Amino acid sequence: MAHADDKATGIGDVLQNVVAWPIRILFKLIDYPVTAIQNVIGIRRMPWLFLLPNLAFFGMFVIIPLFMNFAYSLTGGTELFISERPYTGGEQYGFLFDCDNYADPISCREDRFWKGIFNTAVFIFFQVSFMVLFSLITALVLNREIRGRGFWRAVFFFPVLLSPVVVALIWKWILLRDGILNAFLISIGLDRILFFVSPEWAMFWAVFVSIWAHMGFYTLILLAGLQAIQPDLYEAAEMDGTSKERVFFRITLPLLWPNMLVVIVLALIKGVQVFDEVYVLTGGGPGTATQFIVQYIYNTAFTNQVQNFGLASAASMVLGVVLFVLTLTQLAATRRRDND
Amino acid sequence: MTDATQSPRSVKTLLGARRGRGKMHWTDVFTYCYLGFGLFLMFAPVVWLVLSSFKTPAGLQEFPPTFLPLGQISVEVEGYEEPLLLFDVTMEDGSVQQLAQVRRIGIMAQMVDPENPGERLQIPIATREPVREMRMAWENYRDPLERFNFMRYLWNSVIVTAAATMVTLLINSMAAYGLSIYEFRGRNAIMLFVIGTLMIPITVILVPVYLVVTNLGMINSLWAVILPGAATPTGVFLLRQYMLTIPRDLIEAARMDKASEWQIYWRVVMPLAMPAVAVLAIFSIMWRWNEFLWPLIVLNRSEVYTLQVGLNAFQGELDVQWHYILAMTVVTLIPVVIVFAFLQRFITTGIASSGMK
């Protein structure tokens, strides 16, 4: 045993040296100029130097683009560079919101945008409600005294780490015309279903696959919340002979509520931005039945024959406003939870 | 809260299971049914993917599909150069005999008994079943690696993941250091700013970031994927929270010893912050390995595709070669499984304590 340990540390040392050597060089390379700068500007200004790279990245890839996005949404044409684009004011927004009847996407001038919003709303409604429900049930089950809890937690959690493309391909393979699910349906005497031809089924599987892939994440947050509940509360309730149902509704649920709120808002934020899995799974089809708002933006800006950057930016701004409100809610919910 | 996920609790848990008294509440039955069903629902799709990935194209065509990857056995028969396919034939007298097929003409087949190759038999094909054994179609894995750009995609993904994670760790830990060790005017404003960028996910600024990347001449280069997401507010936040717990005396002592600020950051604070750095590293690796929408937009040439974009391109082709796609999906999945197997604790506690993904 001791011998094996020696060998293991030996390999570890080698590995550490291989990794550590370039890192040490990097450190030396940065050390001299940074120390020289410190001698010039003094310690008190050093935090700004440490913040500089990060702020530069944020500036270049988040802040500037955010303002540019707004600027883009006020221009027309198909040029990529903003200096070559004609200013059109609020025309893009007018175009997006030009509807006879907001409840009916077909009556809108840009019907694909409204179809995208409509689809996203349907998706979020089912995905978030069922995901929260199943995350809660799973967390409750995992929080019980079960053997091998670590294993069971891993069972429900591992899809979170799979890439959306992998998740979509796994399920696509199951759901194909000649896939194993249809083989099963036929073997129990039912008819074959073409899942990707029926709009309802395509939406169902979009919701299902997305829940399958992400449920573990929310389960974990709820599980942490459950485990933070004081055990003496349950002991006291048991001594009083309180029924389990009552314990659940009077103790567990109210104390878990701050975590539930965080989970709901996080799921909403992710749900509004749904794209990856569903895009690979259904391609937005059949027709536009599972085309969501992000895919609308992606198609409008990058894949359509005419690349309409202005319209895509305007739609992004609408999405951005929704996400802004949701994120503020999330921060408030998180703060409330952590203060409790 | 961090530790809560780890430590099994001795007290009665939620709804108080009453195993000790030997009385089954409906929730006990429900728990085990739920776990069993969950195990099936979560694992079966992946098992099915792996099993299918070892099937030949002919095997994948079969409907209903077989559970295991099967291949027909062929045998060497004296007097024939090529190996012949083996069948179980139901003879006229009802007995079953293993015969090898020489050739097939319409609904009849010429077959021979491998033991007695001299005599040819005419057999109607309806009376025979192929003899099969489990056979792994390793060529599903070998061919894409050799023939297609798949090795390239794999390499690109590795480069993107490694480079992006290094940049992410470096700049975010520097920022976290700046925000946690020093007291300076504007610190809270910067913190607010960092948290504020949380509200702007890439989906909202696709077009202008595309323009920025184009201006920097990075379209169709891996830098276009590596750089834009390198500064992450969650990363700064996570590291800063951890660094705040490092005792100030250590830093003061290092300053007494005439260590420069950079040396303090690198030699004192970073080693102490390793647990948080490790969590961020794991997250960054997962984010980058799995990233899809942004690479899809900025990588338009096959040579620069990452695995995810390459896989998507393959499955979008008119003539979908599922036997290759399934095998490549398994290859894409493997690193994640390895990371998960070894680092499950880090990941789950990381998520539970930071609420990020």
PDB file of N, CA and C in Angstrom, chain B residues 157-235:
ATOM      1  N   SER B 157     -11.715  21.803 -29.747  1.00  0.00           N
ATOM      2  CA  SER B 157     -12.430  21.887 -28.480  1.00  0.00           C
ATOM      3  C   SER B 157     -11.466  21.878 -27.307  1.00  0.00           C
ATOM      4  N   VAL B 158     -10.445  21.039 -27.407  1.00  0.00           N
ATOM      5  CA  VAL B 158      -9.462  20.971 -26.317  1.00  0.00           C
ATOM      6  C   VAL B 158      -8.738  22.304 -26.184  1.00  0.00           C
ATOM      7  N   ILE B 159      -8.321  22.871 -27.323  1.00  0.00           N
ATOM      8  CA  ILE B 159      -7.617  24.157 -27.296  1.00  0.00           C
ATOM      9  C   ILE B 159      -8.498  25.240 -26.690  1.00  0.00           C
ATOM     10  N   VAL B 160      -9.733  25.327 -27.185  1.00  0.00           N
ATOM     11  CA  VAL B 160     -10.641  26.362 -26.696  1.00  0.00           C
ATOM     12  C   VAL B 160     -10.842  26.203 -25.192  1.00  0.00           C
ATOM     13  N   THR B 161     -11.117  24.972 -24.765  1.00  0.00           N
ATOM     14  CA  THR B 161     -11.391  24.735 -23.348  1.00  0.00           C
ATOM     15  C   THR B 161     -10.179  25.093 -22.497  1.00  0.00           C
ATOM     16  N   ALA B 162      -9.000  24.622 -22.898  1.00  0.00           N
ATOM     17  CA  ALA B 162      -7.797  24.860 -22.099  1.00  0.00           C
ATOM     18  C   ALA B 162      -7.448  26.348 -22.064  1.00  0.00           C
ATOM     19  N   ALA B 163      -7.408  26.980 -23.242  1.00  0.00           N
ATOM     20  CA  ALA B 163      -6.993  28.382 -23.300  1.00  0.00           C
ATOM     21  C   ALA B 163      -8.001  29.266 -22.571  1.00  0.00           C
ATOM     22  N   ALA B 164      -9.283  29.026 -22.832  1.00  0.00           N
ATOM     23  CA  ALA B 164     -10.301  29.874 -22.217  1.00  0.00           C
ATOM     24  C   ALA B 164     -10.281  29.722 -20.700  1.00  0.00           C
ATOM     25  N   THR B 165     -10.062  28.512 -20.230  1.00  0.00           N
ATOM     26  CA  THR B 165     -10.045  28.311 -18.778  1.00  0.00           C
ATOM     27  C   THR B 165      -8.856  29.023 -18.149  1.00  0.00           C
ATOM     28  N   MET B 166      -7.708  28.973 -18.816  1.00  0.00           N
ATOM     29  CA  MET B 166      -6.535  29.661 -18.261  1.00  0.00           C
ATOM     30  C   MET B 166      -6.775  31.164 -18.209  1.00  0.00           C
ATOM     31  N   VAL B 167      -7.285  31.733 -19.305  1.00  0.00           N
ATOM     32  CA  VAL B 167      -7.540  33.175 -19.323  1.00  0.00           C
ATOM     33  C   VAL B 167      -8.574  33.520 -18.254  1.00  0.00           C
ATOM     34  N   THR B 168      -9.637  32.721 -18.190  1.00  0.00           N
ATOM     35  CA  THR B 168     -10.696  32.972 -17.204  1.00  0.00           C
ATOM     36  C   THR B 168     -10.138  32.979 -15.790  1.00  0.00           C
ATOM     37  N   LEU B 169      -9.352  31.951 -15.477  1.00  0.00           N
ATOM     38  CA  LEU B 169      -8.816  31.865 -14.120  1.00  0.00           C
ATOM     39  C   LEU B 169      -7.921  33.058 -13.813  1.00  0.00           C
ATOM     40  N   LEU B 170      -7.064  33.404 -14.772  1.00  0.00           N
ATOM     41  CA  LEU B 170      -6.110  34.477 -14.520  1.00  0.00           C
ATOM     42  C   LEU B 170      -6.813  35.811 -14.291  1.00  0.00           C
ATOM     43  N   ILE B 171      -7.621  36.239 -15.262  1.00  0.00           N
ATOM     44  CA  ILE B 171      -8.162  37.597 -15.140  1.00  0.00           C
ATOM     45  C   ILE B 171      -9.223  37.697 -14.050  1.00  0.00           C
ATOM     46  N   ASN B 172      -9.998  36.629 -13.847  1.00  0.00           N
ATOM     47  CA  ASN B 172     -11.012  36.714 -12.801  1.00  0.00           C
ATOM     48  C   ASN B 172     -10.410  36.661 -11.412  1.00  0.00           C
ATOM     49  N   SER B 173      -9.349  35.878 -11.248  1.00  0.00           N
ATOM     50  CA  SER B 173      -8.735  35.831  -9.921  1.00  0.00           C
ATOM     51  C   SER B 173      -8.015  37.138  -9.633  1.00  0.00           C
ATOM     52  N   MET B 174      -7.439  37.747 -10.678  1.00  0.00           N
ATOM     53  CA  MET B 174      -6.812  39.058 -10.462  1.00  0.00           C
ATOM     54  C   MET B 174      -7.852  40.067 -10.005  1.00  0.00           C
ATOM     55  N   ALA B 175      -8.989  40.076 -10.703  1.00  0.00           N
ATOM     56  CA  ALA B 175     -10.041  41.030 -10.336  1.00  0.00           C
ATOM     57  C   ALA B 175     -10.546  40.742  -8.924  1.00  0.00           C
ATOM     58  N   ALA B 176     -10.728  39.474  -8.605  1.00  0.00           N
ATOM     59  CA  ALA B 176     -11.218  39.113  -7.274  1.00  0.00           C
ATOM     60  C   ALA B 176     -10.224  39.539  -6.215  1.00  0.00           C
ATOM     61  N   TYR B 177      -8.939  39.382  -6.526  1.00  0.00           N
ATOM     62  CA  TYR B 177      -7.895  39.812  -5.604  1.00  0.00           C
ATOM     63  C   TYR B 177      -8.002  41.316  -5.382  1.00  0.00           C
ATOM     64  N   GLY B 178      -8.106  42.062  -6.466  1.00  0.00           N
ATOM     65  CA  GLY B 178      -8.217  43.508  -6.364  1.00  0.00           C
ATOM     66  C   GLY B 178      -9.423  43.935  -5.538  1.00  0.00           C
ATOM     67  N   LEU B 179     -10.510  43.184  -5.660  1.00  0.00           N
ATOM     68  CA  LEU B 179     -11.755  43.563  -4.992  1.00  0.00           C
ATOM     69  C   LEU B 179     -11.850  43.055  -3.552  1.00  0.00           C
ATOM     70  N   SER B 180     -10.966  42.133  -3.190  1.00  0.00           N
ATOM     71  CA  SER B 180     -11.114  41.576  -1.843  1.00  0.00           C
ATOM     72  C   SER B 180     -10.017  42.026  -0.886  1.00  0.00           C
ATOM     73  N   ILE B 181      -8.801  42.263  -1.396  1.00  0.00           N
ATOM     74  CA  ILE B 181      -7.676  42.548  -0.515  1.00  0.00           C
ATOM     75  C   ILE B 181      -7.553  44.040  -0.213  1.00  0.00           C
ATOM     76  N   TYR B 182      -7.966  44.866  -1.176  1.00  0.00           N
ATOM     77  CA  TYR B 182      -7.766  46.302  -1.007  1.00  0.00           C
ATOM     78  C   TYR B 182      -9.055  46.998  -0.605  1.00  0.00           C
ATOM     79  N   GLU B 183      -8.874  48.066   0.185  1.00  0.00           N
ATOM     80  CA  GLU B 183      -9.973  48.996   0.404  1.00  0.00           C
ATOM     81  C   GLU B 183      -9.681  50.197  -0.480  1.00  0.00           C
ATOM     82  N   PHE B 184     -10.573  50.516  -1.379  1.00  0.00           N
ATOM     83  CA  PHE B 184     -10.317  51.712  -2.177  1.00  0.00           C
ATOM     84  C   PHE B 184     -11.643  52.320  -2.605  1.00  0.00           C
ATOM     85  N   ARG B 185     -11.567  53.602  -2.922  1.00  0.00           N
ATOM     86  CA  ARG B 185     -12.780  54.293  -3.347  1.00  0.00           C
ATOM     87  C   ARG B 185     -13.220  53.716  -4.686  1.00  0.00           C
ATOM     88  N   GLY B 186     -14.491  53.427  -4.806  1.00  0.00           N
ATOM     89  CA  GLY B 186     -14.998  52.890  -6.057  1.00  0.00           C
ATOM     90  C   GLY B 186     -15.121  51.379  -6.032  1.00  0.00           C
ATOM     91  N   ARG B 187     -14.731  50.768  -4.904  1.00  0.00           N
ATOM     92  CA  ARG B 187     -14.782  49.316  -4.861  1.00  0.00           C
ATOM     93  C   ARG B 187     -16.220  48.802  -4.978  1.00  0.00           C
ATOM     94  N   ASN B 188     -17.101  49.431  -4.224  1.00  0.00           N
ATOM     95  CA  ASN B 188     -18.494  48.986  -4.281  1.00  0.00           C
ATOM     96  C   ASN B 188     -19.112  49.220  -5.653  1.00  0.00           C
ATOM     97  N   ALA B 189     -18.703  50.348  -6.260  1.00  0.00           N
ATOM     98  CA  ALA B 189     -19.226  50.640  -7.599  1.00  0.00           C
ATOM     99  C   ALA B 189     -18.787  49.551  -8.573  1.00  0.00           C
ATOM    100  N   ILE B 190     -17.531  49.143  -8.466  1.00  0.00           N
ATOM    101  CA  ILE B 190     -17.021  48.103  -9.367  1.00  0.00           C
ATOM    102  C   ILE B 190     -17.763  46.792  -9.117  1.00  0.00           C
ATOM    103  N   MET B 191     -17.984  46.494  -7.843  1.00  0.00           N
ATOM    104  CA  MET B 191     -18.698  45.271  -7.489  1.00  0.00           C
ATOM    105  C   MET B 191     -20.097  45.278  -8.105  1.00  0.00           C
ATOM    106  N   LEU B 192     -20.763  46.408  -8.006  1.00  0.00           N
ATOM    107  CA  LEU B 192     -22.100  46.537  -8.589  1.00  0.00           C
ATOM    108  C   LEU B 192     -22.041  46.342 -10.105  1.00  0.00           C
ATOM    109  N   PHE B 193     -21.005  46.939 -10.678  1.00  0.00           N
ATOM    110  CA  PHE B 193     -20.814  46.835 -12.119  1.00  0.00           C
ATOM    111  C   PHE B 193     -20.654  45.372 -12.536  1.00  0.00           C
ATOM    112  N   VAL B 194     -19.831  44.647 -11.751  1.00  0.00           N
ATOM    113  CA  VAL B 194     -19.589  43.234 -12.069  1.00  0.00           C
ATOM    114  C   VAL B 194     -20.881  42.436 -11.975  1.00  0.00           C
ATOM    115  N   ILE B 195     -21.621  42.684 -10.886  1.00  0.00           N
ATOM    116  CA  ILE B 195     -22.887  41.966 -10.736  1.00  0.00           C
ATOM    117  C   ILE B 195     -23.857  42.374 -11.841  1.00  0.00           C
ATOM    118  N   GLY B 196     -23.779  43.656 -12.212  1.00  0.00           N
ATOM    119  CA  GLY B 196     -24.662  44.152 -13.267  1.00  0.00           C
ATOM    120  C   GLY B 196     -24.471  43.418 -14.582  1.00  0.00           C
ATOM    121  N   THR B 197     -23.228  43.038 -14.879  1.00  0.00           N
ATOM    122  CA  THR B 197     -22.986  42.353 -16.156  1.00  0.00           C
ATOM    123  C   THR B 197     -23.635  40.967 -16.176  1.00  0.00           C
ATOM    124  N   LEU B 198     -24.013  40.479 -14.992  1.00  0.00           N
ATOM    125  CA  LEU B 198     -24.778  39.225 -14.932  1.00  0.00           C
ATOM    126  C   LEU B 198     -26.054  39.313 -15.751  1.00  0.00           C
ATOM    127  N   MET B 199     -26.581  40.528 -15.828  1.00  0.00           N
ATOM    128  CA  MET B 199     -27.887  40.692 -16.463  1.00  0.00           C
ATOM    129  C   MET B 199     -27.796  40.704 -17.972  1.00  0.00           C
ATOM    130  N   ILE B 200     -26.585  40.653 -18.492  1.00  0.00           N
ATOM    131  CA  ILE B 200     -26.445  40.748 -19.941  1.00  0.00           C
ATOM    132  C   ILE B 200     -25.831  39.464 -20.486  1.00  0.00           C
ATOM    133  N   PRO B 201     -26.606  38.419 -20.629  1.00  0.00           N
ATOM    134  CA  PRO B 201     -26.070  37.191 -21.211  1.00  0.00           C
ATOM    135  C   PRO B 201     -25.803  37.396 -22.703  1.00  0.00           C
ATOM    136  N   ILE B 202     -24.992  36.529 -23.240  1.00  0.00           N
ATOM    137  CA  ILE B 202     -24.567  36.678 -24.635  1.00  0.00           C
ATOM    138  C   ILE B 202     -25.754  36.683 -25.597  1.00  0.00           C
ATOM    139  N   THR B 203     -26.852  36.015 -25.223  1.00  0.00           N
ATOM    140  CA  THR B 203     -27.989  35.960 -26.148  1.00  0.00           C
ATOM    141  C   THR B 203     -28.559  37.339 -26.444  1.00  0.00           C
ATOM    142  N   VAL B 204     -28.317  38.293 -25.528  1.00  0.00           N
ATOM    143  CA  VAL B 204     -28.886  39.623 -25.729  1.00  0.00           C
ATOM    144  C   VAL B 204     -28.009  40.474 -26.645  1.00  0.00           C
ATOM    145  N   ILE B 205     -26.722  40.162 -26.711  1.00  0.00           N
ATOM    146  CA  ILE B 205     -25.811  41.039 -27.465  1.00  0.00           C
ATOM    147  C   ILE B 205     -25.088  40.292 -28.569  1.00  0.00           C
ATOM    148  N   LEU B 206     -25.788  39.337 -29.183  1.00  0.00           N
ATOM    149  CA  LEU B 206     -25.150  38.529 -30.234  1.00  0.00           C
ATOM    150  C   LEU B 206     -24.602  39.382 -31.377  1.00  0.00           C
ATOM    151  N   VAL B 207     -25.444  40.284 -31.878  1.00  0.00           N
ATOM    152  CA  VAL B 207     -25.047  41.041 -33.067  1.00  0.00           C
ATOM    153  C   VAL B 207     -23.831  41.936 -32.798  1.00  0.00           C
ATOM    154  N   PRO B 208     -23.872  42.800 -31.769  1.00  0.00           N
ATOM    155  CA  PRO B 208     -22.713  43.667 -31.565  1.00  0.00           C
ATOM    156  C   PRO B 208     -21.432  42.922 -31.167  1.00  0.00           C
ATOM    157  N   VAL B 209     -21.530  41.850 -30.402  1.00  0.00           N
ATOM    158  CA  VAL B 209     -20.308  41.112 -30.079  1.00  0.00           C
ATOM    159  C   VAL B 209     -19.735  40.504 -31.358  1.00  0.00           C
ATOM    160  N   TYR B 210     -20.642  40.077 -32.230  1.00  0.00           N
ATOM    161  CA  TYR B 210     -20.193  39.574 -33.531  1.00  0.00           C
ATOM    162  C   TYR B 210     -19.419  40.660 -34.272  1.00  0.00           C
ATOM    163  N   LEU B 211     -19.922  41.883 -34.181  1.00  0.00           N
ATOM    164  CA  LEU B 211     -19.232  42.990 -34.849  1.00  0.00           C
ATOM    165  C   LEU B 211     -17.874  43.260 -34.209  1.00  0.00           C
ATOM    166  N   VAL B 212     -17.829  43.260 -32.880  1.00  0.00           N
ATOM    167  CA  VAL B 212     -16.559  43.488 -32.172  1.00  0.00           C
ATOM    168  C   VAL B 212     -15.548  42.433 -32.610  1.00  0.00           C
ATOM    169  N   VAL B 213     -15.994  41.193 -32.624  1.00  0.00           N
ATOM    170  CA  VAL B 213     -15.114  40.092 -32.982  1.00  0.00           C
ATOM    171  C   VAL B 213     -14.654  40.223 -34.440  1.00  0.00           C
ATOM    172  N   THR B 214     -15.570  40.661 -35.304  1.00  0.00           N
ATOM    173  CA  THR B 214     -15.200  40.880 -36.705  1.00  0.00           C
ATOM    174  C   THR B 214     -14.159  41.981 -36.821  1.00  0.00           C
ATOM    175  N   ASN B 215     -14.382  43.079 -36.063  1.00  0.00           N
ATOM    176  CA  ASN B 215     -13.440  44.198 -36.083  1.00  0.00           C
ATOM    177  C   ASN B 215     -12.057  43.780 -35.627  1.00  0.00           C
ATOM    178  N   LEU B 216     -12.019  42.847 -34.669  1.00  0.00           N
ATOM    179  CA  LEU B 216     -10.727  42.384 -34.167  1.00  0.00           C
ATOM    180  C   LEU B 216     -10.134  41.333 -35.099  1.00  0.00           C
ATOM    181  N   GLY B 217     -10.827  41.042 -36.192  1.00  0.00           N
ATOM    182  CA  GLY B 217     -10.304  40.086 -37.178  1.00  0.00           C
ATOM    183  C   GLY B 217     -10.299  38.660 -36.671  1.00  0.00           C
ATOM    184  N   MET B 218     -11.237  38.332 -35.767  1.00  0.00           N
ATOM    185  CA  MET B 218     -11.175  37.008 -35.144  1.00  0.00           C
ATOM    186  C   MET B 218     -12.226  36.032 -35.659  1.00  0.00           C
ATOM    187  N   ILE B 219     -13.051  36.468 -36.647  1.00  0.00           N
ATOM    188  CA  ILE B 219     -14.061  35.535 -37.161  1.00  0.00           C
ATOM    189  C   ILE B 219     -13.358  34.316 -37.751  1.00  0.00           C
ATOM    190  N   ASN B 220     -13.915  33.169 -37.505  1.00  0.00           N
ATOM    191  CA  ASN B 220     -13.324  31.906 -37.942  1.00  0.00           C
ATOM    192  C   ASN B 220     -11.945  31.650 -37.348  1.00  0.00           C
ATOM    193  N   SER B 221     -11.709  32.236 -36.161  1.00  0.00           N
ATOM    194  CA  SER B 221     -10.514  31.842 -35.431  1.00  0.00           C
ATOM    195  C   SER B 221     -10.985  31.433 -34.035  1.00  0.00           C
ATOM    196  N   LEU B 222     -10.232  30.568 -33.393  1.00  0.00           N
ATOM    197  CA  LEU B 222     -10.682  30.068 -32.094  1.00  0.00           C
ATOM    198  C   LEU B 222     -10.709  31.171 -31.043  1.00  0.00           C
ATOM    199  N   TRP B 223      -9.927  32.262 -31.264  1.00  0.00           N
ATOM    200  CA  TRP B 223      -9.947  33.373 -30.308  1.00  0.00           C
ATOM    201  C   TRP B 223     -11.343  33.947 -30.157  1.00  0.00           C
ATOM    202  N   ALA B 224     -12.111  33.905 -31.239  1.00  0.00           N
ATOM    203  CA  ALA B 224     -13.469  34.449 -31.192  1.00  0.00           C
ATOM    204  C   ALA B 224     -14.326  33.708 -30.189  1.00  0.00           C
ATOM    205  N   VAL B 225     -13.989  32.441 -29.926  1.00  0.00           N
ATOM    206  CA  VAL B 225     -14.745  31.683 -28.934  1.00  0.00           C
ATOM    207  C   VAL B 225     -14.122  31.839 -27.554  1.00  0.00           C
ATOM    208  N   ILE B 226     -12.792  31.938 -27.530  1.00  0.00           N
ATOM    209  CA  ILE B 226     -12.081  31.945 -26.248  1.00  0.00           C
ATOM    210  C   ILE B 226     -12.315  33.252 -25.490  1.00  0.00           C
ATOM    211  N   LEU B 227     -12.151  34.384 -26.182  1.00  0.00           N
ATOM    212  CA  LEU B 227     -12.082  35.655 -25.462  1.00  0.00           C
ATOM    213  C   LEU B 227     -13.405  36.223 -24.946  1.00  0.00           C
ATOM    214  N   PRO B 228     -14.481  36.279 -25.766  1.00  0.00           N
ATOM    215  CA  PRO B 228     -15.656  37.025 -25.287  1.00  0.00           C
ATOM    216  C   PRO B 228     -16.209  36.558 -23.934  1.00  0.00           C
ATOM    217  N   GLY B 229     -16.144  35.280 -23.625  1.00  0.00           N
ATOM    218  CA  GLY B 229     -16.722  34.842 -22.361  1.00  0.00           C
ATOM    219  C   GLY B 229     -15.727  34.723 -21.219  1.00  0.00           C
ATOM    220  N   ALA B 230     -14.505  35.240 -21.440  1.00  0.00           N
ATOM    221  CA  ALA B 230     -13.446  34.980 -20.456  1.00  0.00           C
ATOM    222  C   ALA B 230     -13.713  35.656 -19.106  1.00  0.00           C
ATOM    223  N   ALA B 231     -14.216  36.885 -19.152  1.00  0.00           N
ATOM    224  CA  ALA B 231     -14.506  37.577 -17.887  1.00  0.00           C
ATOM    225  C   ALA B 231     -15.920  37.202 -17.456  1.00  0.00           C
ATOM    226  N   THR B 232     -16.037  36.449 -16.376  1.00  0.00           N
ATOM    227  CA  THR B 232     -17.376  36.060 -15.937  1.00  0.00           C
ATOM    228  C   THR B 232     -17.673  36.637 -14.567  1.00  0.00           C
ATOM    229  N   PRO B 233     -18.806  37.310 -14.440  1.00  0.00           N
ATOM    230  CA  PRO B 233     -19.168  37.872 -13.146  1.00  0.00           C
ATOM    231  C   PRO B 233     -19.264  36.795 -12.068  1.00  0.00           C
ATOM    232  N   THR B 234     -19.815  35.622 -12.428  1.00  0.00           N
ATOM    233  CA  THR B 234     -19.925  34.564 -11.423  1.00  0.00           C
ATOM    234  C   THR B 234     -18.543  34.169 -10.921  1.00  0.00           C
ATOM    235  N   GLY B 235     -17.568  34.125 -11.835  1.00  0.00           N
ATOM    236  CA  GLY B 235     -16.218  33.746 -11.445  1.00  0.00           C
ATOM    237  C   GLY B 235     -15.618  34.752 -10.462  1.00  0.00           C
TER     238      GLY B 235
END
